Short mmCIF file of the C-alpha atoms (twelve columns), coordinates in Angstrom:
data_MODEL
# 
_entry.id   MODEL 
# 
loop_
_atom_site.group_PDB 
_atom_site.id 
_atom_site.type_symbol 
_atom_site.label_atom_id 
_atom_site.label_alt_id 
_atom_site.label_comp_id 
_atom_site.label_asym_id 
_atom_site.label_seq_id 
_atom_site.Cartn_x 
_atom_site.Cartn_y 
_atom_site.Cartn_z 
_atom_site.pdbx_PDB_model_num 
ATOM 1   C CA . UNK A 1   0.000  0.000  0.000   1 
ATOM 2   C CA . UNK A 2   1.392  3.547  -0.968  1 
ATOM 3   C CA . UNK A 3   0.219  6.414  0.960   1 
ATOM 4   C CA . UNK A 4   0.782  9.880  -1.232  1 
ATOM 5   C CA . UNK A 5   -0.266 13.006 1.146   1 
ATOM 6   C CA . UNK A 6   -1.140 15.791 -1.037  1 
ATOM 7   C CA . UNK A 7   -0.437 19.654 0.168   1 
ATOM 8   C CA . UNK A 8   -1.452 22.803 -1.624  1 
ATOM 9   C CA . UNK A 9   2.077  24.616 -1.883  1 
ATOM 10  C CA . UNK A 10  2.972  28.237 -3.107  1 
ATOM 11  C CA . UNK A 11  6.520  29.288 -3.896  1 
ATOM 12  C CA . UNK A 12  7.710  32.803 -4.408  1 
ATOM 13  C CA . UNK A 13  11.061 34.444 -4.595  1 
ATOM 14  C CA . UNK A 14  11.726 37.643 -3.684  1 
ATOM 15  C CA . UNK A 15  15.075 39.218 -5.294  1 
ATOM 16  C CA . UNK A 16  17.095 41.817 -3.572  1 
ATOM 17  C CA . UNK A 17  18.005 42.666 -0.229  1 
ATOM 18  C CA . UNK A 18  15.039 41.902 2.356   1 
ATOM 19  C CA . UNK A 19  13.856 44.627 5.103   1 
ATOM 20  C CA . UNK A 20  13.811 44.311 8.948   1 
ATOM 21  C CA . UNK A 21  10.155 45.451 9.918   1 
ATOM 22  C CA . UNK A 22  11.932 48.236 11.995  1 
ATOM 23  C CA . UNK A 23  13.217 49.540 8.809   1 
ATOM 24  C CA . UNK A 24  12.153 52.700 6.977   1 
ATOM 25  C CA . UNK A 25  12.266 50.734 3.956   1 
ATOM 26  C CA . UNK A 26  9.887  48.228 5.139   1 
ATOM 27  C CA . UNK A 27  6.773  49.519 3.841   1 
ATOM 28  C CA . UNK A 28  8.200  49.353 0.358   1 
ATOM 29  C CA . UNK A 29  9.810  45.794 0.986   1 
ATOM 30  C CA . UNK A 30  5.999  44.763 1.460   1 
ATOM 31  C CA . UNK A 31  4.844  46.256 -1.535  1 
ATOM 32  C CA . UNK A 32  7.288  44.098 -3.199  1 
ATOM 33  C CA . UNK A 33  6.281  41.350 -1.618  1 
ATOM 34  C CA . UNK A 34  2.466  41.897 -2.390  1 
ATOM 35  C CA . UNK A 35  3.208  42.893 -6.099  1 
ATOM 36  C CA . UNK A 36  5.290  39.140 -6.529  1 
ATOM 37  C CA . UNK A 37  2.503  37.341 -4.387  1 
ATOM 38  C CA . UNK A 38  -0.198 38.279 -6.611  1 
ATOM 39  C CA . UNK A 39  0.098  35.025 -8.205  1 
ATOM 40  C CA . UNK A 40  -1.689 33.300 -5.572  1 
ATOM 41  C CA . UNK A 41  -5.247 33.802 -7.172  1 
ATOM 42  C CA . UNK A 42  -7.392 33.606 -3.926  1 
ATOM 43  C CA . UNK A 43  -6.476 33.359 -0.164  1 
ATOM 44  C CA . UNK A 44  -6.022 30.466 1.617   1 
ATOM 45  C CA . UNK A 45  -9.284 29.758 3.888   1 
ATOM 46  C CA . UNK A 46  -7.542 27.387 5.929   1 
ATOM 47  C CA . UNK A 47  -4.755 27.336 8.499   1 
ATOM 48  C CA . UNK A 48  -1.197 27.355 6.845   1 
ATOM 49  C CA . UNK A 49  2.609  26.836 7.629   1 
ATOM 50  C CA . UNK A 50  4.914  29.331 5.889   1 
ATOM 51  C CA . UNK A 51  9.074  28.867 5.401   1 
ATOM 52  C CA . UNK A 52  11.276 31.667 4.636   1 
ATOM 53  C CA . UNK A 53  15.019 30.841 3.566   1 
ATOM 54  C CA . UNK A 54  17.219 33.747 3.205   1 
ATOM 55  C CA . UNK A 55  19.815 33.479 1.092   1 
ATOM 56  C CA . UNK A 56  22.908 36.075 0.427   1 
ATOM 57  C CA . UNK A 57  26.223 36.159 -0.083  1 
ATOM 58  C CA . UNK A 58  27.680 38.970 2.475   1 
ATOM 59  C CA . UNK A 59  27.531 38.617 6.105   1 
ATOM 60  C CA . UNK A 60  23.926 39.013 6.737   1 
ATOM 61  C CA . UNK A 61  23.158 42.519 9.231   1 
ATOM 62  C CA . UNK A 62  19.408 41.651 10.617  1 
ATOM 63  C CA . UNK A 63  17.610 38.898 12.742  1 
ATOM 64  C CA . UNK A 64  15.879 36.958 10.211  1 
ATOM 65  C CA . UNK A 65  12.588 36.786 12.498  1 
ATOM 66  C CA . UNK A 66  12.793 40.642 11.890  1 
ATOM 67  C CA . UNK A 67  12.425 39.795 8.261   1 
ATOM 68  C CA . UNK A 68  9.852  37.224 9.100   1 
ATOM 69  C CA . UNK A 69  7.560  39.305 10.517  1 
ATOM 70  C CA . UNK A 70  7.748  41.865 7.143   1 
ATOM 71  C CA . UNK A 71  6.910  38.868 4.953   1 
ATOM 72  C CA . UNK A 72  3.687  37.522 7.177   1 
ATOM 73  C CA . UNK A 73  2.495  40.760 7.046   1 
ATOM 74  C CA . UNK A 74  2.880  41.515 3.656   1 
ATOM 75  C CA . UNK A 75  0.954  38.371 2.862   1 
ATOM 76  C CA . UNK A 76  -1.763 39.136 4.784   1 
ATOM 77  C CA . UNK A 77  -5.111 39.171 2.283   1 
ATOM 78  C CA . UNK A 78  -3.463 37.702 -0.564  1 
ATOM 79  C CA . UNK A 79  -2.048 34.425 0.836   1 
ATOM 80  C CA . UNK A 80  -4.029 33.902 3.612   1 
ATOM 81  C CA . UNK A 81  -6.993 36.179 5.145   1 
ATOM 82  C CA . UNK A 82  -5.205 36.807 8.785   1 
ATOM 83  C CA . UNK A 83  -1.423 36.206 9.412   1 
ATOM 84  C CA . UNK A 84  -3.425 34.337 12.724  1 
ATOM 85  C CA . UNK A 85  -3.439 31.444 10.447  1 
ATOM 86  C CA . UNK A 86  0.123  30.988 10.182  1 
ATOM 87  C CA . UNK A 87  -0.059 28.030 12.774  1 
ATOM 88  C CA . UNK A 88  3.891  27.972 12.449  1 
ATOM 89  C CA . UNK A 89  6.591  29.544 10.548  1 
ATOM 90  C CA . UNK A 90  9.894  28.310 9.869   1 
ATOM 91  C CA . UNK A 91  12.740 30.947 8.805   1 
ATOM 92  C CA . UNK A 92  16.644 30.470 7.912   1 
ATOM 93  C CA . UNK A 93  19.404 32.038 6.735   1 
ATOM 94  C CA . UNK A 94  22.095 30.650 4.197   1 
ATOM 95  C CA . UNK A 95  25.048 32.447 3.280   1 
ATOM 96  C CA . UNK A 96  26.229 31.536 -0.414  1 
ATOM 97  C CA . UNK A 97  30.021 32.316 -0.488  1 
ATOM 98  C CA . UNK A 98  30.744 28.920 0.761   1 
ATOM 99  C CA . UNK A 99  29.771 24.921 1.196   1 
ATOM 100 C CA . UNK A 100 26.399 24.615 2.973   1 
ATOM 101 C CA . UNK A 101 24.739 21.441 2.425   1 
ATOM 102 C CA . UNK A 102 21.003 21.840 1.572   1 
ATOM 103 C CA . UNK A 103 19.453 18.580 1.409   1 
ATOM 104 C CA . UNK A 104 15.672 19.237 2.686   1 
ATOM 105 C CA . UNK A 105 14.777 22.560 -0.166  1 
ATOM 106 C CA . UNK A 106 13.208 21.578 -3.327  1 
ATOM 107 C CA . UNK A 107 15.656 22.583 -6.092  1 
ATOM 108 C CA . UNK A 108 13.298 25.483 -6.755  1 
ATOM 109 C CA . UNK A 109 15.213 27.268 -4.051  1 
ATOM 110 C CA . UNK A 110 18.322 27.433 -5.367  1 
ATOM 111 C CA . UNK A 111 18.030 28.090 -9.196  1 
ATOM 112 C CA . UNK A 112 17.305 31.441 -8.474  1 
ATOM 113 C CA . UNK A 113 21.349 31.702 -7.403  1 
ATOM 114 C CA . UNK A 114 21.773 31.998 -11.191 1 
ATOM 115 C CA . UNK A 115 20.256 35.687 -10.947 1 
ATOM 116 C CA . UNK A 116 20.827 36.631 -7.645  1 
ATOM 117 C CA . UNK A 117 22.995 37.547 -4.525  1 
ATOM 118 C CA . UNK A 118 20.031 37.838 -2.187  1 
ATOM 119 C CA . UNK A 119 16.857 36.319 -1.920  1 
ATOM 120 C CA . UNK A 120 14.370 34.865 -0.312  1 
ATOM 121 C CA . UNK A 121 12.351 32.129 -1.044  1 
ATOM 122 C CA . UNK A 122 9.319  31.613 0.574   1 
ATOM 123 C CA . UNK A 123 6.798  28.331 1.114   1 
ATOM 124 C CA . UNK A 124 2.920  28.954 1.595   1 
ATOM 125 C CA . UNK A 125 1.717  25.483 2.565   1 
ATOM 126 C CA . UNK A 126 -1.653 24.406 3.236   1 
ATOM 127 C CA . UNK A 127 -2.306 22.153 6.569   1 
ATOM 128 C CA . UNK A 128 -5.507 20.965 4.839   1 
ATOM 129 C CA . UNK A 129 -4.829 17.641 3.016   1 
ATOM 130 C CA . UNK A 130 -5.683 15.032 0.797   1 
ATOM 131 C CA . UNK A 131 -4.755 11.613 1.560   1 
ATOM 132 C CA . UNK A 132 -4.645 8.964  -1.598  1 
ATOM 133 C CA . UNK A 133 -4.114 5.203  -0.895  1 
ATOM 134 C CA . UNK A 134 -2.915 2.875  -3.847  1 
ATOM 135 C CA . UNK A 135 -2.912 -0.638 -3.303  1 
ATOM 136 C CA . UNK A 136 -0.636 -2.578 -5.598  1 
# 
């Protein structure tokens, strides 16, 4: 018997240099955000789980939960209704100027190092699922 769980997932990436949500820049760091998301049609009803992996090349120079909190907000009405239905989050960094072994991203992740220094790419997964069972 093969059990396939199936999950709704959204994948974005932002390019460029993200904003703390202390930052006078933040505002237009969610703007970006918002204008990139718009390719999630219609909100998510249900509750989701979101991961953020920052990657750059430099030293980074903010928290990433500072950055975290930017992006959940940002999302808010276009992802998801209410950031109150991120029922967890999960945020790293990676810095790209050396060996860092990333074995649990979908490839998806990382093409985007073709283009870009710094990036984020961001998960939107839905907790609501579909279970199919195959007997062979």
């Amino acid at each position: 018997m093969i059990k396939l769980i199936v999950a709704k997932e959204y994948r974005l990436v932002i390019p460029g240099k993200p904003e703390s949500f202390r930052s006078r820049h933040a505002k237009k760091f969610k703007l970006r955000i918002k204008e990139i998301a718009q390719t999630i049609r219609t909100p998510i009803k249900d509750s989701v789980l979101v991961f953020i992996d920052y990657f750059h090349y430099d030293k980074r120079n903010m928290d990433v939960d500072n950055i975290t909190k930017c992006v959940l907000d940002a999302l808010n009405g276009i992802a998801y209704h209410d950031d109150k239905q991120v029922i967890n989050q999960y945020s790293r960094s990676h810095r790209t100027n050396g060996y860092q072994a990333i074995d649990d991203l979908p490839v998806e992740a990382i093409l985007p190092l073709m283009h870009y220094s710094e990036y984020l790419f961001i998960r939107i997964r839905t907790t609501s699922t579909k279970l199919h069972i195959h007997n062979q």
